[in-house]
Coordinates of N, CA and C in Angstrom, one line a residue:
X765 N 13.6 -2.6 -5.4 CA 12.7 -3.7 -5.9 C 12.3 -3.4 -7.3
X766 N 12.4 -4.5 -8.1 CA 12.2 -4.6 -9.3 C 11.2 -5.4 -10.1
X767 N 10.0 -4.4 -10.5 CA 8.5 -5.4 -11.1 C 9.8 -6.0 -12.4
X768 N 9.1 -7.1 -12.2 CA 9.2 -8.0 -13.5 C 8.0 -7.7 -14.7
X769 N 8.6 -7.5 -16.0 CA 7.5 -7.2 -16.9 C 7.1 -8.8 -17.2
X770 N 5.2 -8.4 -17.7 CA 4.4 -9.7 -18.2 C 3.9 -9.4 -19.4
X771 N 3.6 -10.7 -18.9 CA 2.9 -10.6 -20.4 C 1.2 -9.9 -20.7
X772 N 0.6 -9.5 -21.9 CA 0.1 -8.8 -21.9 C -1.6 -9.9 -22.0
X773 N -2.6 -9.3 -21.6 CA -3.6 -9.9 -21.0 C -4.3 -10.4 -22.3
X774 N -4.4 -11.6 -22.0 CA -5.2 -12.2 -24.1 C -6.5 -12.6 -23.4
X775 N -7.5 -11.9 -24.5 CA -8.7 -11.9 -24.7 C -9.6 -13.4 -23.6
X776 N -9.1 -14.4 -23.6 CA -9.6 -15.8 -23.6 C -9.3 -15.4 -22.2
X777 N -8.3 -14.6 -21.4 CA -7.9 -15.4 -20.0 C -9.1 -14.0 -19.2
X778 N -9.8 -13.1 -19.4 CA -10.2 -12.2 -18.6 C -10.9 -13.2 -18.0
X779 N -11.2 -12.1 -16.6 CA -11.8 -13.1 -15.5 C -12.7 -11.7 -15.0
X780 N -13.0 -11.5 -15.7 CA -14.2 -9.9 -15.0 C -15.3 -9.5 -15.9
X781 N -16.2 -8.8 -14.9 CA -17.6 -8.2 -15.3 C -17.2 -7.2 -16.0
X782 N -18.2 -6.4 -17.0 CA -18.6 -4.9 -16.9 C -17.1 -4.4 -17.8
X783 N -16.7 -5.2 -18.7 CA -15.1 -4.3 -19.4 C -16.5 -3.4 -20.1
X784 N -15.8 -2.3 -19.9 CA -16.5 -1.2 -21.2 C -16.8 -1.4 -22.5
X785 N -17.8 -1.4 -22.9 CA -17.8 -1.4 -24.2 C -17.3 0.2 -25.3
X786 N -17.5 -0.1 -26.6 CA -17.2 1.5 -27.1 C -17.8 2.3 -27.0
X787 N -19.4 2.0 -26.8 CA -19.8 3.5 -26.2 C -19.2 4.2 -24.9
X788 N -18.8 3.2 -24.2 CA -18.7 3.5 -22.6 C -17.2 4.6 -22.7
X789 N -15.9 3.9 -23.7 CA -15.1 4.1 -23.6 C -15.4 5.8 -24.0
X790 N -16.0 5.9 -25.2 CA -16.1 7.3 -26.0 C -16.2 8.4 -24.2
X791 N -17.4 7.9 -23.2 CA -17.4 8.6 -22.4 C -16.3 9.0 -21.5
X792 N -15.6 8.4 -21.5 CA -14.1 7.7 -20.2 C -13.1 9.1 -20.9
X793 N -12.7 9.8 -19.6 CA -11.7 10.8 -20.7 C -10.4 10.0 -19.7
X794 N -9.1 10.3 -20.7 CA -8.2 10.0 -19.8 C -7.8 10.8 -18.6
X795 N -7.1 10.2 -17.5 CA -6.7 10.7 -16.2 C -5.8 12.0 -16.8
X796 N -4.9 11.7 -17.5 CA -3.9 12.8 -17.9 C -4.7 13.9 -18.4
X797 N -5.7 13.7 -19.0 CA -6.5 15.1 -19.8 C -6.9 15.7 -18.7
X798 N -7.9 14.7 -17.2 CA -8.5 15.2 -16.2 C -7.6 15.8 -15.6
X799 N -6.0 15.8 -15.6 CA -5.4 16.2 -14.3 C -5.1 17.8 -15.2
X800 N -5.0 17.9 -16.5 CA -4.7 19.5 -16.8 C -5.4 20.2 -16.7
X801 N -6.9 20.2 -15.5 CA -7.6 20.9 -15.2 C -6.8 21.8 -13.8
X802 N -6.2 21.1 -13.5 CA -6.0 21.5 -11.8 C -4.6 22.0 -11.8
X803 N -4.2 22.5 -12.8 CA -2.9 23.6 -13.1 C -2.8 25.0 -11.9
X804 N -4.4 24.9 -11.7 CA -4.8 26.2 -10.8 C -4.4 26.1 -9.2
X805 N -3.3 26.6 -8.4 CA -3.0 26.0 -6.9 C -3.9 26.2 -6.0
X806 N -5.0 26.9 -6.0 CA -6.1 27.2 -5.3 C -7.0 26.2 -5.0
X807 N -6.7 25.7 -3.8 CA -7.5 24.2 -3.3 C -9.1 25.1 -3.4
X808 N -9.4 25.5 -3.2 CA -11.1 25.6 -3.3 C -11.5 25.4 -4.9
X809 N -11.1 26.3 -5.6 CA -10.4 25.5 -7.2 C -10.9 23.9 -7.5
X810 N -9.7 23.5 -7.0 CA -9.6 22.0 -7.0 C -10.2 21.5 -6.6
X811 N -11.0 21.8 -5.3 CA -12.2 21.1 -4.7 C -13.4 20.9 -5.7
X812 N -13.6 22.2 -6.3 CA -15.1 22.3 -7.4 C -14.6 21.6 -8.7
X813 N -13.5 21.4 -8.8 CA -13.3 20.4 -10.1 C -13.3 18.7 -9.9
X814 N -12.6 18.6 -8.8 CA -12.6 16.9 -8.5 C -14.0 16.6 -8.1
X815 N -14.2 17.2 -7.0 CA -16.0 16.5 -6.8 C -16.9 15.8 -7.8
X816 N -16.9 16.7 -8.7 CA -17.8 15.6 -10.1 C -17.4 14.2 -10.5
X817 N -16.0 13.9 -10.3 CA -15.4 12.8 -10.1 C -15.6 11.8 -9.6
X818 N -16.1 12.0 -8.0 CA -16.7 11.0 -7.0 C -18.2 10.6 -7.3
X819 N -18.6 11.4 -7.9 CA -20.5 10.8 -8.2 C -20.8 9.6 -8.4
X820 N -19.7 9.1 -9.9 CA -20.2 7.8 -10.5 C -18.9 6.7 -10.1
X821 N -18.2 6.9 -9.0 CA -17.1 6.8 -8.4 C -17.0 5.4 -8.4
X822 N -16.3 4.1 -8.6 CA -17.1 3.0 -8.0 C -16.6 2.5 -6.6
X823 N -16.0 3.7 -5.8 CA -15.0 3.2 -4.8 C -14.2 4.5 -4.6
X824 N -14.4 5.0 -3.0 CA -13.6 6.5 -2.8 C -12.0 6.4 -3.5
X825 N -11.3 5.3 -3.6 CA -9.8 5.7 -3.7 C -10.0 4.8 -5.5
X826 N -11.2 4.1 -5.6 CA -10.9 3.3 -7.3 C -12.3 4.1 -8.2
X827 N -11.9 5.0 -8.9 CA -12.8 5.7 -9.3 C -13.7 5.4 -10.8
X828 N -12.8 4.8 -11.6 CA -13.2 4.2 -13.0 C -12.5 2.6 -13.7
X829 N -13.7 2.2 -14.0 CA -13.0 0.9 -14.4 C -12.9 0.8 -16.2
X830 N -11.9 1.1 -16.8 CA -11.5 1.5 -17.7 C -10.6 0.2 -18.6
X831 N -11.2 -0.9 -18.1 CA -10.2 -2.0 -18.7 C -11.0 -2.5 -20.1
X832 N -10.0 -2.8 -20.7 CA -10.6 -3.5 -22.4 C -10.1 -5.1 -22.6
X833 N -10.4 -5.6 -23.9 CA -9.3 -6.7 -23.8 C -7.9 -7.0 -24.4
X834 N -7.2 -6.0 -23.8 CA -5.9 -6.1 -23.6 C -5.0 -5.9 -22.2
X835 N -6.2 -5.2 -21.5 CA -5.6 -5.3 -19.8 C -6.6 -4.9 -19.1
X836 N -6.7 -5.4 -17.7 CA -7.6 -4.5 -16.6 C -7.2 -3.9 -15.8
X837 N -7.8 -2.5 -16.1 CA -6.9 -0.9 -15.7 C -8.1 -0.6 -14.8
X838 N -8.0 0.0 -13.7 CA -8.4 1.0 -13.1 C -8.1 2.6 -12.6
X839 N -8.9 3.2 -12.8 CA -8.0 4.5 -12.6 C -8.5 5.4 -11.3
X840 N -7.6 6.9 -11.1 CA -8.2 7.1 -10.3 C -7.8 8.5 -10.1
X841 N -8.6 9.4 -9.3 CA -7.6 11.1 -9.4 C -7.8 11.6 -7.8
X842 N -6.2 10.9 -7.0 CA -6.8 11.3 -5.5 C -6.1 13.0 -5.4
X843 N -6.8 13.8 -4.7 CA -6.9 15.0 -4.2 C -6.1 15.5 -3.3
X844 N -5.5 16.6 -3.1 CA -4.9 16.8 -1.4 C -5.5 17.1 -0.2
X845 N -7.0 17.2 -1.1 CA -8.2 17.6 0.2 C -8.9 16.5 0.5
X846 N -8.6 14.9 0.2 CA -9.0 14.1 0.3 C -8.7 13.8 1.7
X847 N -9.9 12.9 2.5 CA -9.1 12.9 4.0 C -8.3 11.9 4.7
X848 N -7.9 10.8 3.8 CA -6.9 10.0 4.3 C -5.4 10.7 3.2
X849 N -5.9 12.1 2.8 CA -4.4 12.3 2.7 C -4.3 13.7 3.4
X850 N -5.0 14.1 3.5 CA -5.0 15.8 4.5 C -4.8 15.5 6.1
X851 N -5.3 14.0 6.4 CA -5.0 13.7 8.0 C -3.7 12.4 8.2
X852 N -3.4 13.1 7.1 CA -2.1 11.7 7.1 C -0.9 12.2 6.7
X853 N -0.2 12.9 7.7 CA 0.8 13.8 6.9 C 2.2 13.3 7.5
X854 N 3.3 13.2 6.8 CA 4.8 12.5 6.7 C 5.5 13.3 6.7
X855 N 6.1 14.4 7.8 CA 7.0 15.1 8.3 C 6.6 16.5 6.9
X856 N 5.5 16.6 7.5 CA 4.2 17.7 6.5 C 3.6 17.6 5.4
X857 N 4.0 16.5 4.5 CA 3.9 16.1 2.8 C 2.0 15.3 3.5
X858 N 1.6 15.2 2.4 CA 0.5 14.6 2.5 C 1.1 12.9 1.7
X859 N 0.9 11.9 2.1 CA 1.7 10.7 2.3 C 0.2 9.5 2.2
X860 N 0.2 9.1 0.9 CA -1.1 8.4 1.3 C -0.7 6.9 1.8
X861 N -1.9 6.6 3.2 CA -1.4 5.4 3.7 C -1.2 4.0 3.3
X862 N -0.2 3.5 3.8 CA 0.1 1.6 3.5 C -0.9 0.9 3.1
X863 N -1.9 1.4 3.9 CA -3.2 0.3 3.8 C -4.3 0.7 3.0
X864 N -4.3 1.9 2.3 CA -4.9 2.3 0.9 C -4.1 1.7 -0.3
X865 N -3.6 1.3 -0.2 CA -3.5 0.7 -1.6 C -3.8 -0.9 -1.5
X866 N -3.9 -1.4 -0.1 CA -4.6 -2.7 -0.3 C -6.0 -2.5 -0.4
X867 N -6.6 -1.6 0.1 CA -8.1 -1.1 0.0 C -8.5 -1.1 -1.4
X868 N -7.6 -0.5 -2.6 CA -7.9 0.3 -4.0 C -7.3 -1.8 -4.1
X869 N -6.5 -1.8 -4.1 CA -6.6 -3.5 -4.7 C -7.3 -4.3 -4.6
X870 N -8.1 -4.5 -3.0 CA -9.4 -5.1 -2.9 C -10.6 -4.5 -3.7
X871 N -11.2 -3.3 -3.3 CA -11.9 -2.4 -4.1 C -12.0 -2.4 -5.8
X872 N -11.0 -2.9 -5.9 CA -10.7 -3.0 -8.0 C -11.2 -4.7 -8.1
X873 N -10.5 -5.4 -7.2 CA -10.5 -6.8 -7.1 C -12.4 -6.9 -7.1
X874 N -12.7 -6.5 -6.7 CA -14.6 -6.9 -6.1 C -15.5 -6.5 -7.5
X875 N -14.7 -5.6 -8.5 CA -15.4 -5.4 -9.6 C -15.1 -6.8 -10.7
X876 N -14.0 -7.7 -10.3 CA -13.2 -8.2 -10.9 C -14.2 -10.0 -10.6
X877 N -14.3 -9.8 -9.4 CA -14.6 -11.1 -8.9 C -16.2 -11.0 -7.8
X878 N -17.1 -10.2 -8.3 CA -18.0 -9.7 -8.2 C -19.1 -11.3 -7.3
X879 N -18.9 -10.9 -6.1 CA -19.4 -12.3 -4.7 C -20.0 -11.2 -3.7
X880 N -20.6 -11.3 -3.1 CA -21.3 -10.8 -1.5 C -20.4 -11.2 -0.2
X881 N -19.9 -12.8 -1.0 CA -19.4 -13.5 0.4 C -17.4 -13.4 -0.7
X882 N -16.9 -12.3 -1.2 CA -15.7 -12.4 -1.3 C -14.9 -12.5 -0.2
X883 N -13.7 -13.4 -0.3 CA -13.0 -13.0 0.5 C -11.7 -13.1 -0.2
X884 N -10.9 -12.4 0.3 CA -9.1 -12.4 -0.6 C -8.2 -12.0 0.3
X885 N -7.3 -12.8 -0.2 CA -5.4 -12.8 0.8 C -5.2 -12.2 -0.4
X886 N -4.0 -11.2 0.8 CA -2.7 -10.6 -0.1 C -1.6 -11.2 0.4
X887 N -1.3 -11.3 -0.8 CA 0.5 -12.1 -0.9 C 1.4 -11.8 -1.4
X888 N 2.7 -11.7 -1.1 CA 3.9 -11.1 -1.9 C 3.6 -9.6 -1.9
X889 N 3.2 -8.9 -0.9 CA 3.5 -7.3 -1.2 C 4.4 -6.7 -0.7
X890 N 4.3 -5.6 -1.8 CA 5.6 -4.7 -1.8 C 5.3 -3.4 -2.4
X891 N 5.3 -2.2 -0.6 CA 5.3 -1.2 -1.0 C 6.7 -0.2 -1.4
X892 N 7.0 0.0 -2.8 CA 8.1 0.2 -3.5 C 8.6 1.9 -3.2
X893 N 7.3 2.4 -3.4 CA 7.9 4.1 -3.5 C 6.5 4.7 -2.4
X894 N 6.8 5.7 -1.7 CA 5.8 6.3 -1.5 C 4.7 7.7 -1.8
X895 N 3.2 7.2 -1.9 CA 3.1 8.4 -2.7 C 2.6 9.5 -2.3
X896 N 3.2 10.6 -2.6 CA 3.6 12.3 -1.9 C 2.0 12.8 -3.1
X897 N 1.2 13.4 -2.2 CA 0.4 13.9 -3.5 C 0.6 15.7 -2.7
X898 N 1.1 16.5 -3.9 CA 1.0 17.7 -3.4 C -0.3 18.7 -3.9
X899 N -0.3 19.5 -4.3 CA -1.0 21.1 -4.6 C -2.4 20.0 -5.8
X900 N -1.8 19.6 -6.6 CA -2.6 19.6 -7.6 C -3.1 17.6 -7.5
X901 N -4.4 17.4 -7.8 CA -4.3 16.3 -7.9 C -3.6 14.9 -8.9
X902 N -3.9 13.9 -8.6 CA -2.9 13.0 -8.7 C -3.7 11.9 -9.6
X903 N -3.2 11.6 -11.1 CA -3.6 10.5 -11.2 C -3.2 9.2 -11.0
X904 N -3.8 8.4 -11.2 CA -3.6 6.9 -10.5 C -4.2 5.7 -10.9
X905 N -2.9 4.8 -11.3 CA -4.1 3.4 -11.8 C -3.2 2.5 -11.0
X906 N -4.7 1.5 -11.1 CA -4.5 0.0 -10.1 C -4.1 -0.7 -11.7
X907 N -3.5 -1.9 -12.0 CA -3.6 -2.4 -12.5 C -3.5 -4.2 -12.2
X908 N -3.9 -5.0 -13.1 CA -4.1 -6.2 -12.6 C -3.6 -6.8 -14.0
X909 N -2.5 -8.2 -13.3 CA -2.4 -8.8 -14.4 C -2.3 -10.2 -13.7
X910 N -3.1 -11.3 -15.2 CA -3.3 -12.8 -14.9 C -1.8 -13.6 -14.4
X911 N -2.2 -14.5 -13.5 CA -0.3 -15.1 -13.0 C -1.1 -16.8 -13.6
X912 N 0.3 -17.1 -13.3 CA -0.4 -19.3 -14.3 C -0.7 -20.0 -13.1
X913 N -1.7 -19.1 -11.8 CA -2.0 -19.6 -11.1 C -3.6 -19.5 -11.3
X914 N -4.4 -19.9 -10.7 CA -6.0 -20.2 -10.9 C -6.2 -19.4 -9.6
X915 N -7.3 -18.4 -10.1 CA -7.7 -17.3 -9.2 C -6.6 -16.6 -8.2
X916 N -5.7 -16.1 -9.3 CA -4.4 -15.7 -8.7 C -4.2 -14.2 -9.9
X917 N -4.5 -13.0 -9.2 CA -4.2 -11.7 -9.8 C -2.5 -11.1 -9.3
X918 N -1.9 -10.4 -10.0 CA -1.1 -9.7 -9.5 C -1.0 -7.8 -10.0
X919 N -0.8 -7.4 -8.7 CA -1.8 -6.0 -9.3 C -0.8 -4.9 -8.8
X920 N -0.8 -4.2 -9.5 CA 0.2 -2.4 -9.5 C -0.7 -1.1 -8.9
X921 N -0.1 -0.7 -8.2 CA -0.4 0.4 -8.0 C 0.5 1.5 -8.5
X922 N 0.2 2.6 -9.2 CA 1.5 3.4 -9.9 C 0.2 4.7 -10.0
X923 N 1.5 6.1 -10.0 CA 1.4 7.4 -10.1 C 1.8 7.8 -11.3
X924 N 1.1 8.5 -11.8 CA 1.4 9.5 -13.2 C 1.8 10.9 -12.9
X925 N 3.3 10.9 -13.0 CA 3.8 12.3 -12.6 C 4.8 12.7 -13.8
X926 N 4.8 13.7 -14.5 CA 5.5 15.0 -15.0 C 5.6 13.8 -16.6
X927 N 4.6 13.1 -16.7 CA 4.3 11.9 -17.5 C 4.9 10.4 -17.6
X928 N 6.1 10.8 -16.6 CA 6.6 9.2 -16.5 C 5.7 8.5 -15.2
X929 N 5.4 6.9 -15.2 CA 4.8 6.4 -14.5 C 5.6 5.7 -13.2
X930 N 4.9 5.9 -12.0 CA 5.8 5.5 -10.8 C 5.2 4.3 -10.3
X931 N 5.9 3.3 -9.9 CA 5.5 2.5 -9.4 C 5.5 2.5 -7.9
X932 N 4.7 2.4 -7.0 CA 4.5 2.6 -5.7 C 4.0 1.1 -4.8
X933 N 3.1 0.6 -5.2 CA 2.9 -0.9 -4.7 C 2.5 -1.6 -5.4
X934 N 2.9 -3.1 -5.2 CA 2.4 -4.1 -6.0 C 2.3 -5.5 -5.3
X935 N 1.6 -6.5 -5.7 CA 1.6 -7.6 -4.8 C 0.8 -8.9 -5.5
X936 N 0.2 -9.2 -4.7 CA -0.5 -10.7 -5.3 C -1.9 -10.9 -4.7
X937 N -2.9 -11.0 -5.4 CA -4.5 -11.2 -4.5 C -4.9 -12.4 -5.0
X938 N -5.7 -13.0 -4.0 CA -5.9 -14.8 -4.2 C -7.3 -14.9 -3.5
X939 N -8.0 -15.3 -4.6 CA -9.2 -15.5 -4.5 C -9.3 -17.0 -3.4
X940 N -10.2 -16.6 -2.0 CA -10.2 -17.8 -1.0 C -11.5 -18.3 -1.2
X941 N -12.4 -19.3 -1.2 CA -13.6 -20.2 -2.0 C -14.2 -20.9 -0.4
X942 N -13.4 -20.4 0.4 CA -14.0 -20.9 2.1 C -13.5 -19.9 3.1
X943 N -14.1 -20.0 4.0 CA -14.2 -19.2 5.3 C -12.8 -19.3 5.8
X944 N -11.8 -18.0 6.1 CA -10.9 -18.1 6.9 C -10.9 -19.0 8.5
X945 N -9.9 -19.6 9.3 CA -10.5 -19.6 10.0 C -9.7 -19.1 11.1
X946 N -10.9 -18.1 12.1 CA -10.5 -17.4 13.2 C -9.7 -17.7 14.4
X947 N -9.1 -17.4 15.0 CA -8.5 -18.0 16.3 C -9.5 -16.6 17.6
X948 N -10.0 -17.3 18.5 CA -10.8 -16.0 18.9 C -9.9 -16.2 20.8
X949 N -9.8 -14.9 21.4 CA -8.8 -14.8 22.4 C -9.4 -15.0 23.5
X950 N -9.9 -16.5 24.5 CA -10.5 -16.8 25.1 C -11.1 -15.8 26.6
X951 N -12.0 -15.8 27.1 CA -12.4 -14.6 27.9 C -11.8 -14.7 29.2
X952 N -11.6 -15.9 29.9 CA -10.7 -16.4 31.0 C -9.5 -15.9 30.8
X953 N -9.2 -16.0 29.7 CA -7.6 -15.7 28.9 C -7.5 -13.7 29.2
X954 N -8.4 -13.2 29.3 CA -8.7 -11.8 28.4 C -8.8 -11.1 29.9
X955 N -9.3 -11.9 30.9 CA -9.7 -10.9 32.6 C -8.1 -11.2 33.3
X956 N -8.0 -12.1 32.8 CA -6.4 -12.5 33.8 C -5.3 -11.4 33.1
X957 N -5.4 -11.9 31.8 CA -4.5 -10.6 31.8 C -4.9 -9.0 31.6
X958 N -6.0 -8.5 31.8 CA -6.2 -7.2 32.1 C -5.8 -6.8 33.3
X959 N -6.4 -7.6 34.3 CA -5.9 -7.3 35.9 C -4.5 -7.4 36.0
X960 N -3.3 -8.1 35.7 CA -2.6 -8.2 35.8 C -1.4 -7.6 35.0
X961 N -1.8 -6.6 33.7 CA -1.1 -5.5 32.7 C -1.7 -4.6 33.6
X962 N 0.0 -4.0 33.9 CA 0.2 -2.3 34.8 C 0.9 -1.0 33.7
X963 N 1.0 -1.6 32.6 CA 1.8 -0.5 32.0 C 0.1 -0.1 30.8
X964 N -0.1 1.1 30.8 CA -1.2 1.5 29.7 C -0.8 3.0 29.1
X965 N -1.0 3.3 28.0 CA -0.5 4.3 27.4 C -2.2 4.6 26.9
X966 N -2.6 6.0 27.2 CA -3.7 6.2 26.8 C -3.8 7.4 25.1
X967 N -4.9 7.9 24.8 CA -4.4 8.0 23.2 C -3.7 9.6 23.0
X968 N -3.9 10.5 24.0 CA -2.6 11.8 24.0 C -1.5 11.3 24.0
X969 N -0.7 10.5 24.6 CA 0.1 9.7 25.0 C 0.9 9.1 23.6
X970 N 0.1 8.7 23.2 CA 0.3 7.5 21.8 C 1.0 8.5 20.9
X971 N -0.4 9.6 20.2 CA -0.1 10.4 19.2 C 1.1 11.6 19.5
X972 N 0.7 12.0 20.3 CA 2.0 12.7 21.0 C 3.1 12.2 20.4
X973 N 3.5 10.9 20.6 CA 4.9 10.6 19.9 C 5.0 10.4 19.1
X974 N 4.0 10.4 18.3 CA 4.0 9.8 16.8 C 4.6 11.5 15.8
X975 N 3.8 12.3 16.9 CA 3.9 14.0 16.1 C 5.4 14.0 16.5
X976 N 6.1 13.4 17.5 CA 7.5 13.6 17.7 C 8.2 13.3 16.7
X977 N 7.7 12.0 16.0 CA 8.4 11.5 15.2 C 8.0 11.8 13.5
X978 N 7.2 12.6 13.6 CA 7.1 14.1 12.0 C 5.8 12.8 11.5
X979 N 5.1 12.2 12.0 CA 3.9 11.7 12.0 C 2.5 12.3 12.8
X980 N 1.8 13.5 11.5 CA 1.0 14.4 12.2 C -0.5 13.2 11.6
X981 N -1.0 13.2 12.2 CA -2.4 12.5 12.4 C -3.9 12.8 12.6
X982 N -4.9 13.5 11.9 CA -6.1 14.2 11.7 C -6.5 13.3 13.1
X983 N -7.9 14.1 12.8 CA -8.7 13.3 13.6 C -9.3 12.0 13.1
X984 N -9.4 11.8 11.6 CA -9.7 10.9 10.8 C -8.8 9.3 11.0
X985 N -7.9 9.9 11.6 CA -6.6 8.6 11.7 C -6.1 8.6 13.4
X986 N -7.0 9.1 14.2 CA -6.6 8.6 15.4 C -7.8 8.1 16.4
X987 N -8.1 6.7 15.6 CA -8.8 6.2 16.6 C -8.8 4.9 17.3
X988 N -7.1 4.7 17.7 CA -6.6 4.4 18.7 C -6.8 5.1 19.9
X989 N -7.5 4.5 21.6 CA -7.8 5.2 22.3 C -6.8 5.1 23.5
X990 N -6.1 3.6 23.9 CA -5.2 3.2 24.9 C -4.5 1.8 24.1
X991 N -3.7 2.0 25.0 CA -2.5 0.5 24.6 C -2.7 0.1 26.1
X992 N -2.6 -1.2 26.2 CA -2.1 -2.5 27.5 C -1.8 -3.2 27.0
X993 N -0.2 -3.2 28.1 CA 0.6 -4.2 28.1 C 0.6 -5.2 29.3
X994 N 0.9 -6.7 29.0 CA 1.8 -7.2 30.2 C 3.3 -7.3 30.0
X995 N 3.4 -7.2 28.8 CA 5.2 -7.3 28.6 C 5.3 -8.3 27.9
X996 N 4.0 -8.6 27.5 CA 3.9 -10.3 26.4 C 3.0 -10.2 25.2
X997 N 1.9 -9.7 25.8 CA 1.2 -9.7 25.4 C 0.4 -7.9 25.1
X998 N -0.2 -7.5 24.2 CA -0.9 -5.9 23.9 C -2.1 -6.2 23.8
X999 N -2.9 -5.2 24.2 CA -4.7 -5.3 24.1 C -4.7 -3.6 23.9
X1000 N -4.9 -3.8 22.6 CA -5.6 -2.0 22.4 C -6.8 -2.2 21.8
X1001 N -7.3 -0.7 22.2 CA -8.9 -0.4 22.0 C -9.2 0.6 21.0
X1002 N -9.9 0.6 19.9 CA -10.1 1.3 19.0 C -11.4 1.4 18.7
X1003 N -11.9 3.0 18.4 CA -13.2 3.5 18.4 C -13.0 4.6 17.1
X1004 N -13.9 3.7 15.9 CA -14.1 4.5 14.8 C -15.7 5.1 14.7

């Protein structure tokens, strides 16, 4: 898959709070300068250097909002002691998950479009590469750029490795101005078929296969507790 290059973000079309000004920027060091601290492979090391990081954080996985008026950048420096990547391991690599990078896209998006009652669809995604964070931390930017649609972002997710930049996910976020609407699974609907699903897979069961298949799972990422089936229909139960 192949991002198509855009065009570059003009002054008139921003749609966000809070761009930095030049004092702010003077403060902002780049991600590349922060990552030549952690040269050192000693995770306790790396623990006492990233933590400072998370203080003024605006979001565990979206850490600085670093955009001007020529683009809106977010950046970020995820860890290998971080715990959606230390309990999320891909035949042993630490492998950050599918659904963290819609998190860091929402999460960038809410500084962008700054509501209580936000709500946003993703559209058109595409997770391109996957990203392996090893020994040393990793930097990372979200980026967002304007499409010739009205409250329509399209946003990158990319890794900074050995200085060339990787692209790993990207998609489309669409600002929604009303209430989704729910479909909810009637309760008559919900006792007939409990009584009537005989096949249930409880959660040793689940993960168990998952570690068969070189998907090891913390405790942070297994809180799926049973699966039921009727052979049509699934009802699982999850306790975070």
């Amino acid at each position: 898959i192949h991002s198509q290059p855009l065009e570059p973000l003009h002054p008139q079309k921003t749609d966000f709070q809070g761009v930095a000004n030049e004092s702010e920027q003077e403060d902002l060091h780049g991600l590349n300068e922060d990552a030549k601290q952690f040269e050192n492979p000693n995770i306790k090391d790396t623990l006492l250097t990233v933590a400072p990081l998370y203080k003024q954080s605006l979001h565990p996985l979206v850490h600085r909002n670093v955009s001007n008026f020529s683009e809106i950048l977010f950046e970020s420096l995820l860890a290998p002691t971080d715990f959606y990547l230390k309990d999320h391991l891909v035949k042993g690599q630490s492998v950050l998950p599918g659904v963290a990078y819609l998190e860091m896209a929402y999460a960038a998006a809410k500084q962008l479009w700054p509501s209580p009652n936000l709500i946003i669809q993703c559209q058109k995604v595409f997770w391109v590469y996957p990203m392996i964070v090893k020994e040393s931390p990793l930097p990372v930017k979200i980026l967002f750029h304007p499409t010739s649609k009205e409250h329509v972002f399209h946003f990158q997710v990319m890794s900074i490795q050995q200085g060339q930049t990787l692209l790993h996910c990207e998609g489309n976020l669409l600002r929604v101005n009303s209430s989704l609407e729910i479909t909810n699974f009637e309760i008559s609907r919900f006792d007939e078929f409990w009584h009537a699903s005989a096949n249930m897979l409880e959660k040793q069961m689940i993960y168990d296969v998952f570690e068969k298949l070189g998907l090891n799972y913390g405790e942070t990422f297994q809180p799926l507790q049973w699966i039921k089936s009727d052979g049509q229909l699934v009802l699982s139960y999850y306790s975070l």
